[in-house]
Coordinates of C-alpha atoms and ligand atoms in Angstrom, one line a residue:
X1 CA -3.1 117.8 -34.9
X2 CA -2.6 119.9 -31.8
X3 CA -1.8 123.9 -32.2
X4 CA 1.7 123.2 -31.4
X5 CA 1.9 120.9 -33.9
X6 CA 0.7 122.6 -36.4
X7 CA 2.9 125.6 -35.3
X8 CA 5.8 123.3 -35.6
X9 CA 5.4 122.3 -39.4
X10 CA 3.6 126.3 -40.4
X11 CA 7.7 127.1 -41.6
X12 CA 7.9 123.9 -44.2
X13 CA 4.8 124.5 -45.3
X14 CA 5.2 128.1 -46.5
X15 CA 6.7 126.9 -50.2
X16 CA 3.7 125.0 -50.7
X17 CA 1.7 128.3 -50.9
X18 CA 3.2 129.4 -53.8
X19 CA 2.2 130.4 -57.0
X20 CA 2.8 132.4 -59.7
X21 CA 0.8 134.8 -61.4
X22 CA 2.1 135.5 -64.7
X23 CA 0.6 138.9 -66.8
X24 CA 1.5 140.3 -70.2
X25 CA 1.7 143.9 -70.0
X26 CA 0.2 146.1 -73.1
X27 CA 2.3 149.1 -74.9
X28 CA 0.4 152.0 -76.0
X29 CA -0.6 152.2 -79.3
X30 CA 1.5 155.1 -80.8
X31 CA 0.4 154.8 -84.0
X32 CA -3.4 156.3 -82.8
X33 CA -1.9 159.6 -81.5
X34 CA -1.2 160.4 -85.3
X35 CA -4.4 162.4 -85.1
X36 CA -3.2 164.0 -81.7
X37 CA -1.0 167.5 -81.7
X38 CA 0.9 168.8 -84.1
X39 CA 3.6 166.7 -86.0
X40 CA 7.3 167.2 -84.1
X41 CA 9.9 168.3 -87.0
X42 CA 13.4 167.1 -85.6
X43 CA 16.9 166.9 -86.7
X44 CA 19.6 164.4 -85.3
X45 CA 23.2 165.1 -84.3
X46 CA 25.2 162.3 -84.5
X47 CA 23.8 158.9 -86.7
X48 CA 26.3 156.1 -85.1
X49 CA 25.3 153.4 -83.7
X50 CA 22.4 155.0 -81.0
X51 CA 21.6 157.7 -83.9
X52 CA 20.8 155.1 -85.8
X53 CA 18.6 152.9 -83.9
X54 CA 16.8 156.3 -82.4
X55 CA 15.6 156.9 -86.0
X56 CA 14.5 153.3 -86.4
X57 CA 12.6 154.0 -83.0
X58 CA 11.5 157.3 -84.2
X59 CA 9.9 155.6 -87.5
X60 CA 7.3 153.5 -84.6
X61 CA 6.3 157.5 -83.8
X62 CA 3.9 159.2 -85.8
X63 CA 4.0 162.2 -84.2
X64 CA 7.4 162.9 -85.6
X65 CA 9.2 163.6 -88.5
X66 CA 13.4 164.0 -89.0
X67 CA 14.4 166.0 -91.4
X68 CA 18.0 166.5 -91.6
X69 CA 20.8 164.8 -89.2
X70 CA 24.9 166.2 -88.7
X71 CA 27.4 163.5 -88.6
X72 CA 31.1 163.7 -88.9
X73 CA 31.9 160.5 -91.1
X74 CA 30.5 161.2 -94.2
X75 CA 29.6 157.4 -94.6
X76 CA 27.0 158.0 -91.6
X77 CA 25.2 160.3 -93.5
X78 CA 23.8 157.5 -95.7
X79 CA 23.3 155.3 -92.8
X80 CA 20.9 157.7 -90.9
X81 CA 19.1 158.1 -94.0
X82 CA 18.6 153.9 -94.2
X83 CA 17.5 154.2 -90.5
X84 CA 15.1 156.6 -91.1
X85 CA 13.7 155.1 -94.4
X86 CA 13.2 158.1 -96.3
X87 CA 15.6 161.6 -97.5
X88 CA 16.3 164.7 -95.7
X89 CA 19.6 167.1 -96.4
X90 CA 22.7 165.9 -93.9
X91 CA 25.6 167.6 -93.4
X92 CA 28.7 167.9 -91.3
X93 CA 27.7 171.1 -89.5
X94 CA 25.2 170.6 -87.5
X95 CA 24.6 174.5 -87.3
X96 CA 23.2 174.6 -90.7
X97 CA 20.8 172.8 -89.3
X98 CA 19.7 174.8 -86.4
X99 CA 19.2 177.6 -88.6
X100 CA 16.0 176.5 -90.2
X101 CA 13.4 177.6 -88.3
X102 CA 10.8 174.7 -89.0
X103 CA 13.0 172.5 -86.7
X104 CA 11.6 172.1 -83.5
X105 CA 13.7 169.7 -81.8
X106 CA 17.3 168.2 -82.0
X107 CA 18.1 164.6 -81.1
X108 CA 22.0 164.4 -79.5
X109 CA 23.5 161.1 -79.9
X110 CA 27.5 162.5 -80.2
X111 CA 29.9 161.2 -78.1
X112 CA 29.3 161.7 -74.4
X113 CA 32.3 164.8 -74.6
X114 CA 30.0 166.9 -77.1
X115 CA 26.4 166.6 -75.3
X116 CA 27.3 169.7 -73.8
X117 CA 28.4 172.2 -76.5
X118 CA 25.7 170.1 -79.2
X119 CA 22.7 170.8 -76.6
X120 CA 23.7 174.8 -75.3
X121 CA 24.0 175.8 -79.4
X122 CA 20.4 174.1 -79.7
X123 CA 18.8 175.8 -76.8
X124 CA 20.5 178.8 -78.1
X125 CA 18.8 178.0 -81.7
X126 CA 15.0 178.2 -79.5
X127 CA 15.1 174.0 -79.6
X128 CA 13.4 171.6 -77.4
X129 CA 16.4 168.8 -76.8
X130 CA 16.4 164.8 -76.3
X131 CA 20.0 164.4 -75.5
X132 CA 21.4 160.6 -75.1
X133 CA 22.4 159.4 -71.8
X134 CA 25.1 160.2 -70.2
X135 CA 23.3 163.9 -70.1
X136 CA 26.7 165.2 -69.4
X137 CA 30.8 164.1 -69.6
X138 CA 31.5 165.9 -66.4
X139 CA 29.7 167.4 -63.6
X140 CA 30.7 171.0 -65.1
X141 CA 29.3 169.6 -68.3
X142 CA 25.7 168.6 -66.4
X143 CA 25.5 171.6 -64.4
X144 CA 26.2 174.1 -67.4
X145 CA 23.2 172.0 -69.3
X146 CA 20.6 172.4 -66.5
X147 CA 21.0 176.1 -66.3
X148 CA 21.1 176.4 -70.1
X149 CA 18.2 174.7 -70.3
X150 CA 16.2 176.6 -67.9
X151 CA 17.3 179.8 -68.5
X152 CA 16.2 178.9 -72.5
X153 CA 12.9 177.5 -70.8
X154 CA 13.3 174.6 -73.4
X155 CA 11.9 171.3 -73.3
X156 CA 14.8 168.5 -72.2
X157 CA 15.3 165.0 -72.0
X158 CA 18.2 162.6 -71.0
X159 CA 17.9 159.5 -73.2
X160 CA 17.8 156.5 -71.1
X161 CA 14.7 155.5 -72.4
X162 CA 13.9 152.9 -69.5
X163 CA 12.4 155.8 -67.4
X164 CA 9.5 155.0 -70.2
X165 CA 8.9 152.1 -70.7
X166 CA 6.2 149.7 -69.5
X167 CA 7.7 147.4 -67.5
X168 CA 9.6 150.4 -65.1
X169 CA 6.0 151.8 -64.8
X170 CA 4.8 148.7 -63.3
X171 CA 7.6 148.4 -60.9
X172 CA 7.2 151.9 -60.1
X173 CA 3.4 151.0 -59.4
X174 CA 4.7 148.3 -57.1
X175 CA 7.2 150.4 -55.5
X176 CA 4.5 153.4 -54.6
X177 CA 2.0 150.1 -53.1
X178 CA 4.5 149.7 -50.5
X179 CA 4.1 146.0 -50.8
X180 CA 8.1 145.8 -51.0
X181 CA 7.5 147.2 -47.2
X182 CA 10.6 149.1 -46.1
X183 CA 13.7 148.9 -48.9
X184 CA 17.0 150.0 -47.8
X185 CA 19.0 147.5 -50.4
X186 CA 19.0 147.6 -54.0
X187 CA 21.1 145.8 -56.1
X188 CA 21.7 146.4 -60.3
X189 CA 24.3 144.9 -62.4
X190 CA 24.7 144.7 -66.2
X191 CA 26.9 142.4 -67.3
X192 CA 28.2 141.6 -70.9
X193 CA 31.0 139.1 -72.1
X194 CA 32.0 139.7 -75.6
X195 CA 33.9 142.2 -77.6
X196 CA 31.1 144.6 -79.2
X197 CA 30.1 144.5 -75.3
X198 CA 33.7 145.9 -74.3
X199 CA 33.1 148.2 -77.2
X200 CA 35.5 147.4 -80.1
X201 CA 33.3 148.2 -82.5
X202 CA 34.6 148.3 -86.2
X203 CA 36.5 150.6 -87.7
X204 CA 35.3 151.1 -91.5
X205 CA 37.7 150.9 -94.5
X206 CA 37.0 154.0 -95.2
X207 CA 38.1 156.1 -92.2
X208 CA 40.0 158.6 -93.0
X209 CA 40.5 162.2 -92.4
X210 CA 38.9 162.8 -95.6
X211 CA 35.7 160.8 -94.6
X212 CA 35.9 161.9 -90.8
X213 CA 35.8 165.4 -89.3
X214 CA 38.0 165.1 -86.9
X215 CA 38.6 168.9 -85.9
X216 CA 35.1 168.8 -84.7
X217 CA 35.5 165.6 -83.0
X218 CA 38.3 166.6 -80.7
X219 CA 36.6 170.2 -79.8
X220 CA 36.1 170.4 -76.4
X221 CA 38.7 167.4 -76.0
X222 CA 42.4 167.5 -76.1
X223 CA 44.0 168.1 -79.7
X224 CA 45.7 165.0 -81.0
X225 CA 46.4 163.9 -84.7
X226 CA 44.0 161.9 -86.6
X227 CA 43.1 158.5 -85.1
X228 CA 39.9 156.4 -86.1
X229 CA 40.3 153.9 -82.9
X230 CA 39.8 156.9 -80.5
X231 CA 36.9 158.2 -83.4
X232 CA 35.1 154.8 -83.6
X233 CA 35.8 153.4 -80.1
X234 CA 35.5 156.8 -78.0
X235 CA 34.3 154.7 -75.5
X236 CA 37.2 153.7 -74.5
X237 CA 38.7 157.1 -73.7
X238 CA 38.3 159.8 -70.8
X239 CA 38.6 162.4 -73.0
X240 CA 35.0 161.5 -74.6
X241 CA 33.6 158.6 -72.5
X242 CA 33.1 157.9 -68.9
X243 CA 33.5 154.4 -69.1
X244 CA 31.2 151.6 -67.8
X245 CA 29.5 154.5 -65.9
X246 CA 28.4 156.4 -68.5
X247 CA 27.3 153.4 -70.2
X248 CA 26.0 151.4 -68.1
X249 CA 25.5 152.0 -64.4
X250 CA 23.7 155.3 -65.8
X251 CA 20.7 153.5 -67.1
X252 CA 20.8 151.6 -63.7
X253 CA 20.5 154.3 -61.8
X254 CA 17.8 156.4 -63.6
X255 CA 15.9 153.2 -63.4
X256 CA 16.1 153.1 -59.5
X257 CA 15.5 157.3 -59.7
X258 CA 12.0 156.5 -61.7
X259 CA 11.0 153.9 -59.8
X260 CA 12.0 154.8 -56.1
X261 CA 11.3 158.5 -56.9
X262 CA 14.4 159.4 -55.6
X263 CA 15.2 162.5 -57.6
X264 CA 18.3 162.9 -56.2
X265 CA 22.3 162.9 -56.9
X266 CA 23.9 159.9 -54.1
X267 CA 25.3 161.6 -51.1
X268 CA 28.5 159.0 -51.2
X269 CA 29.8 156.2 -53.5
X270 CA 32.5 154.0 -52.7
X271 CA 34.1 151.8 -56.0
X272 CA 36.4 148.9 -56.7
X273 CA 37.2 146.8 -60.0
X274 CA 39.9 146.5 -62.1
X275 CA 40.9 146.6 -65.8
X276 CA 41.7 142.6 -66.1
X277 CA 40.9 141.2 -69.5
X278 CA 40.8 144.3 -72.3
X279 CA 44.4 145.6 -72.1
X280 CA 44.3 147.0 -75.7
X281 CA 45.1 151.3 -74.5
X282 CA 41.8 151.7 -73.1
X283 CA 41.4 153.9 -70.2
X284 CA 38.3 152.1 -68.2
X285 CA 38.3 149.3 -65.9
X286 CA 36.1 146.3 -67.6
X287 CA 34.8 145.1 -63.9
X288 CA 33.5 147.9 -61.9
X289 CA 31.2 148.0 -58.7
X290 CA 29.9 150.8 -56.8
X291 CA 28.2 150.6 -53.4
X292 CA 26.2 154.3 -53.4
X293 CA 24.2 156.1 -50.4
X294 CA 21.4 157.8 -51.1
X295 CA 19.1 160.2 -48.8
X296 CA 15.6 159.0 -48.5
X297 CA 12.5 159.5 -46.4
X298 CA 12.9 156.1 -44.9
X299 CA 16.6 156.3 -43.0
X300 CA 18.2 155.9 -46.1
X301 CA 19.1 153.6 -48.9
X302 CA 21.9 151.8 -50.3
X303 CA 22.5 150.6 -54.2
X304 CA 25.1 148.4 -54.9
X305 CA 26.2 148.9 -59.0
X306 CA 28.4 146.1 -61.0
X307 CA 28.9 145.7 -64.5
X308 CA 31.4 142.7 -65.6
X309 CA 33.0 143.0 -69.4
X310 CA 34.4 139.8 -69.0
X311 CA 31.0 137.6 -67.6
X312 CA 27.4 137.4 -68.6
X313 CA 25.9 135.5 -65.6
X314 CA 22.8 137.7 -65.5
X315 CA 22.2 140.0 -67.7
X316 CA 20.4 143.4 -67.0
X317 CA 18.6 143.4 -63.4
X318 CA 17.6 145.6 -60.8
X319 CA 16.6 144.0 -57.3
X320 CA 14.9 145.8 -54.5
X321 CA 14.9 143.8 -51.4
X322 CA 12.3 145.4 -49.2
X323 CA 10.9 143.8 -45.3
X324 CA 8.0 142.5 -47.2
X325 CA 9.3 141.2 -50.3
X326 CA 11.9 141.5 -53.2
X327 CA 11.2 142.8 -56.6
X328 CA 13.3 141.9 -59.5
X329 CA 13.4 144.1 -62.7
X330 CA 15.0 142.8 -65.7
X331 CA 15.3 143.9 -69.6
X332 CA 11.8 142.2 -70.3
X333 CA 9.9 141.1 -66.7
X334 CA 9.3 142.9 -63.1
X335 CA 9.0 140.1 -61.1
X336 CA 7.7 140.6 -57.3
X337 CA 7.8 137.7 -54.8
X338 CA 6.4 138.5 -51.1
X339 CA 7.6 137.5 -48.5
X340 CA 6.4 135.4 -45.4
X341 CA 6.3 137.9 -42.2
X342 CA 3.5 136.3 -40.3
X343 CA 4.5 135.4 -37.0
X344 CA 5.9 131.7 -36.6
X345 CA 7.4 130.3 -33.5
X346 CA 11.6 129.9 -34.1
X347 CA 12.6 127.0 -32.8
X348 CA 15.9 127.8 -34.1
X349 CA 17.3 129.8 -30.8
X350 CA 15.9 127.6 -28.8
X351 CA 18.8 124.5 -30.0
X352 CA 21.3 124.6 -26.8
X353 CA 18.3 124.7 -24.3
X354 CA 16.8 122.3 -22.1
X355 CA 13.2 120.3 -23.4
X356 CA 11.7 122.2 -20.3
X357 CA 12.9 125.7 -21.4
X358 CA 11.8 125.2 -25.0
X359 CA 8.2 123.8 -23.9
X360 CA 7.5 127.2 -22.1
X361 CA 9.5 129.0 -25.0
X362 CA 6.4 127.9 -27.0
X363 CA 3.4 128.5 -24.2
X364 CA 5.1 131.8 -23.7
X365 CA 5.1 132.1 -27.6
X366 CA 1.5 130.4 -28.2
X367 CA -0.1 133.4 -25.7
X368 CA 1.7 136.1 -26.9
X369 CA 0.2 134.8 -30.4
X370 CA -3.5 133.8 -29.7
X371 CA -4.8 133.8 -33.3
X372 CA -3.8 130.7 -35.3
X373 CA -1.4 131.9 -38.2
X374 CA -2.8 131.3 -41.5
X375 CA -3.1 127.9 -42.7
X376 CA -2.4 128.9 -46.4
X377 CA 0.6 131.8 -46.6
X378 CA -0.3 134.6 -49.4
X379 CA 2.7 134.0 -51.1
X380 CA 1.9 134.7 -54.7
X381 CA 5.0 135.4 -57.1
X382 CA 3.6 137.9 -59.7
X383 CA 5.3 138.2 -62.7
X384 CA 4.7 140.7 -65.6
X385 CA 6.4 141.0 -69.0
X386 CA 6.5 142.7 -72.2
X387 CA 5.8 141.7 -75.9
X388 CA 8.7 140.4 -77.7
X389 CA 9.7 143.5 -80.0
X390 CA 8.3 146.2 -77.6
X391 CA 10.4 149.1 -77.6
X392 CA 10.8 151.4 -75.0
X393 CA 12.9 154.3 -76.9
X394 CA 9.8 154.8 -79.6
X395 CA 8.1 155.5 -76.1
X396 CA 10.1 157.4 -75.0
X397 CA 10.6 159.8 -78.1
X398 CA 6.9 159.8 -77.9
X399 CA 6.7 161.3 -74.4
X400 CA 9.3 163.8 -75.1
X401 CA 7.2 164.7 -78.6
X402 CA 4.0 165.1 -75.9
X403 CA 6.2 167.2 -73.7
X404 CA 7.3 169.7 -76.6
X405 CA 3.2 169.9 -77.6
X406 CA 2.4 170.3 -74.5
X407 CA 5.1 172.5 -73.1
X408 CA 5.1 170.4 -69.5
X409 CA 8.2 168.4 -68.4
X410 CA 9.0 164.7 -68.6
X411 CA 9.9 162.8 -65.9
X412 CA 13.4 162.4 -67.5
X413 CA 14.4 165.9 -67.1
X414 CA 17.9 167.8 -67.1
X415 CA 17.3 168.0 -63.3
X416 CA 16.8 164.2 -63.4
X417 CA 19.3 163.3 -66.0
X418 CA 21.9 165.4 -64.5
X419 CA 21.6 163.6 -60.9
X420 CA 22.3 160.0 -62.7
X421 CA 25.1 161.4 -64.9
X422 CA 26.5 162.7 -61.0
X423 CA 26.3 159.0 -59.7
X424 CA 28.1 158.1 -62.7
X425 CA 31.1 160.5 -62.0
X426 CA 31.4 159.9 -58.3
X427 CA 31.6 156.1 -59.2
X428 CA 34.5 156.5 -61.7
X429 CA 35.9 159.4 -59.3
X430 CA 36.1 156.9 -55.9
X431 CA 38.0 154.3 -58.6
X432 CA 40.5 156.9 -60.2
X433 CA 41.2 158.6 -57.0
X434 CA 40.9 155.3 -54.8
X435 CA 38.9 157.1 -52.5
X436 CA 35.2 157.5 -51.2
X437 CA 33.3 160.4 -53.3
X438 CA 30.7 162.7 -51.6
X439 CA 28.7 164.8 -53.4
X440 CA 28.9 168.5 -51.6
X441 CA 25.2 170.0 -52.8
X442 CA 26.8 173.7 -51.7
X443 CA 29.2 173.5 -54.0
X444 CA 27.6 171.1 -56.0
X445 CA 31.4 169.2 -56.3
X446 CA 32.6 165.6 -55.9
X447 CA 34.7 166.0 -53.0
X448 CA 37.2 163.0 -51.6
Ligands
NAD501 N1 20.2 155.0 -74.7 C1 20.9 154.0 -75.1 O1 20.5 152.8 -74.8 C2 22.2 154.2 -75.8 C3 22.8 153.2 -76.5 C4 24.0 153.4 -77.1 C5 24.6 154.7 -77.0 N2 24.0 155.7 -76.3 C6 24.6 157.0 -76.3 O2 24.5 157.6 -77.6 C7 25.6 158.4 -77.8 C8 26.3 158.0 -79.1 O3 26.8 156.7 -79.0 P1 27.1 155.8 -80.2 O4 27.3 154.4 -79.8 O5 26.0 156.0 -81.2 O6 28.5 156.4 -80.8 P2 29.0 156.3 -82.3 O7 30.4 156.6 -82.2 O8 28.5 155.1 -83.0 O9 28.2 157.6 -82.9 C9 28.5 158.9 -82.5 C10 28.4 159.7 -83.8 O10 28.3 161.1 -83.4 C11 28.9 161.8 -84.4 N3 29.4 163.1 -83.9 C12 30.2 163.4 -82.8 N4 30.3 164.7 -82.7 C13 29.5 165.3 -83.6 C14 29.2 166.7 -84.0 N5 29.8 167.7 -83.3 N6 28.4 166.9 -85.0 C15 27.8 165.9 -85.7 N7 28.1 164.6 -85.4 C16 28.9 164.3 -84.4 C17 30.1 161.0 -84.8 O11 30.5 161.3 -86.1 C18 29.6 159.6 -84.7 O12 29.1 159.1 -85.9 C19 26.5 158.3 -76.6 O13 26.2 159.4 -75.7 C20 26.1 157.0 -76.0 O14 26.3 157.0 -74.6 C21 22.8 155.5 -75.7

C-alpha cells in the first residue's frame, strides 16, 4: 500500500480505533470520619418532600445529629421524625428552635419564597446554614443573603448537592486536563414526562387550616385565603417558586459552575418555551430553553438549558463539546470521548475539481505533512460511573459539616449559589418579559 493510499482509507479507519474504558468510581467512606471533629447538632426548617429525604441523607452522616425540625403542616412533623429514625421536639415556629444555643446549624428546605427570611433569622441566631437550592426567590432575595451571610461571617451552602458528588469531581478533573481542548458549547437538559414531574404532588386529607399554618406560609408572599393547592404545589406559583428554573436548570447550572470553574452570574440569556400540556392555573411554562453567555478566559462560552415536562428522551445530561473531544455528564456516568484532530488529507473539497488538480491537492498536502499519521488513532471512550445507591446529598451534608469544623468555605458558597439562582431569574425574566436579559454587575440588576 502506497502513502497515498493509506492516506486515502486513514478517515474509515478511525472507528476501528475505538474502545472503551469503563471505571467504577469509589465514594468516601463517611461512616470512618465518625472519629473526626466534633458532632454537628442541626435543626431543619421545612420536612416536605426534600426535608425529608435530607434527613434520610443526613442518617449516611455520622458527623451529624438533628435535633429538632419547624414545619407548617402538623402532619410533617411525624414525617421528619420517620426520615430521621429517631425523636427530637418539632414545632411550627421555627424560632423556638434557633434559640437553643446547642444548635449549630439549620437546614432550609421551605419553599423557594422563605429561604431568604428562614436563612437571615438563622445567621442572626450565630448559625452556620445549608439552604436548598434555589439559594434565593429573587435576585433581591440572593443578594440580601450574601451580604447577611458575610457580614454574620457564617458558614453557607446552597443545596444542589451535585457540586459534591463524585461523578462532577471527575468531570471537573477532566475539564481542568484540558483534554476537552477549547469548549465554547455546553449543552444541559432535564427532561421529565409525568405528573409528580410537573409537580402535582398530593394534597393530604388532612389539609386544613387547622393542620397547615398558612399565615406563615404566605409571609413574604401576597395575602390570600387558605388554599392547600398553592401550599402543597407552591411550585407551581410565582409567588413562592421560580418555575423550571428554580428547579431545574439551577442544578444544571451549578453543575457547569463546579466543573468549568466559572464562578460567575451569565452576562446574557435569551429564552423560549411555552406552557402547552399542564393548563391546570399554574404560572410556569412546562417547556423552557435558555441559550446563556457567559464570560470566560477562553473568548467566551455558551450553554444552552432545556427542560421538557411533557418528554423524557434523555434524562439528566450535561455535554461539553470541546475542539478535542466531548464530555457527557449524566445522573450516574461522565463519559469522555476524544476526538480525532490528527491531520488527514480532505478529499471532500476537492469533489468539483479536475483528477489533475486533486493529484497535486494531495502532493501539496503529502509535503506539507511529512510524518505518516498514526496508523492506530488514540481514540479511547472512557467512561466512569457510580455505585448504584451512592448518594451525593449525604456528601454533600458532609462537606458542609467539614466546613462548619473547620470554619473554611465550601465550594457551594452563597457567592456561588447566588450566581446560579441569577441564571435562573434572567431565564424566566427573557420568557416573561419576551426579551433578552443582561445581568448589569454595577447595579447588580437583570436589565432588558
Ligand atoms: N436539592 C434537591 O435536589 C431538591 C429536591 C427537591 C426540592 N428541593 C428544594 O427544597 C425546598 C423544599 O421543596 P419540597 O419539595 O420539599 O417542598 P414541600 O412543599 O414538600 O416542603 C416544604 C415544606 O416547608 C415547610 N415550610 C414552609 N415555610 C416554613 C416555615 N416558615 N417554617 C417551617 N416550615 C416551613 C412547609 O410546611 C412544607 O412542608 C425547595 O426550595 C426546593 O427547591 C431541592
Amino acid at each position: 500500500m502506497t502513502r497515498r493510499d493509506f492516506v486515502r482509507m486513514s478517515a474509515s479507519a478511525v472507528a476501528a480505533g475505538a474502545a472503551m474504558k469503563a471505571t467504577m468510581l469509589a465514594p468516601a467512606a463517611l461512616e470512618a470520619e465518625a472519629a473526626t471533629g466534633r458532632k454537628i447538632r442541626f435543626v431543619i426548617v421545612g420536612t416536605g418532600i426534600r426535608g425529608c429525604d435530607l434527613l434520610k441523607a443526613a442518617r449516611q452522616v455520622p458527623t451529624g445529629e438533628c435535633v429538632g425540625a419547624a414545619d407548617l403542616y402538623k402532619t410533617r412533623h411525624l414525617a421528619a421524625k420517620e426520615a430521621w429514625g429517631g425523636d427530637f421536639p418539632t414545632t411550627r415556629d421555627y424560632r423556638t428552635l434557633f434559640e437553643r444555643k446547642e444548635v449549630d446549624a439549620v437546614l432550609v428546605a421551605t419553599s423557594d419564597h422563605l429561604h431568604r427570611r428562614v436563612t437571615l433569622d438563622a445567621v442572626a441566631a450565630g448559625k452556620d446554614v445549608y439552604c436548598e437550592k434555589p439559594m434565593s426567590h429573587s435576585v433581591a432575595d440572593g443578594l440580601a443573603m450574601v451580604e447577611a451571610v458575610k457580614a454574620g461571617n457564617r458558614i453557607f451552602q446552597a443545596g444542589s448537592q451535585r457540586v459534591s458528588s463524585i461523578l462532577y469531581a471527575k468531570a471537573r478533573e477532566i475539564y481542568a486536563s484540558g483534554r476537552l481542548g477549547e469548549v465554547h458549547s455546553i449543552d444541559a437538559q432535564w427532561n421529565r414526562n409525568s405528573p409528580g414531574g410537573a409537580w402535582v404532588y398530593p394534597i393530604p386529607a388532612d389539609a386544613s387550616p387547622q393542620t397547615v399554618d398558612w399565615d406563615r406560609f404566605i409571609q413574604d408572599a401576597p395575602a390570600r385565603p387558605f388554599d392547600p393547592v398553592r401550599f402543597f404545589r407552591w411550585r407551581l406559583f410565582a409567588d413562592y417558586s421560580s418555575g423550571l428554573g428554580g428547579d431545574l436548570f439551577v442544578h444544571m447550572l451549578s453543575g457547569v459552575q463546579v466543573i468549568t470553574g466559572l464562578n460567575t452570574a451569565p452576562t446574557r440569556a435569551l429564552s423560549s418555551g411555552g406552557l402547552y400540556h399542564f393548563k391546570d392555573g399554574r404560572d410556569f411554562p412546562d417547556f423552557l430553553e435558555t441559550i446563556y453567555d457567559y464570560p470566560s478566559s477562553n473568548g467566551g462560552i455558551q450553554v444552552h438549558v432545556h427542560c421538557n415536562q411533557n418528554n423524557n428522551d434523555a434524562d439528566e445530561r450535561i455535554s461539553f463539546f470541546g475542539s478535542n473531544g466531548t464530555m457527557v455528564v449524566t445522573g450516574n456516568s461522565v463519559t469522555f470521548t476524544p476526538q480525532d484532530v490528527a491531520p488527514h488529507f480532505e478529499g471532500y473539497g476537492w469533489n468539483g475539481m479536475t483528477d489533475a488538480q486533486r493529484e497535486q491537492g494531495m502532493d501539496e498536502w503529502l509535503a506539507a505533512h511529512p510524518a505518516p499519521p498514526p496508523s492506530v488513532i488514540p481514540n479511547q471512550v472512557e467512561s466512569y460511573t457510580v455505585p448504584h445507591g451512592y448518594n451525593d446529598t449525604a456528601d454533600h451534608i458532609a462537606n458542609f459539616y467539614r466546613a462548619i469544623n473547620a470554619r473554611q468555605h465550601v465550594v457551594e458558597d452563597e457567592v456561588f449559589g447566588n450566581h446560579a439562582a441569577i441564571g435562573c431569574h434572567m431565564a424566566n425574566y427573557s420568557y416573561f418579559n419576551r426579551t433578552i436579559a443582561t445581568w448589569d454587575e454595577a447595579t447588580k440588576t437583570i436589565k432588558g
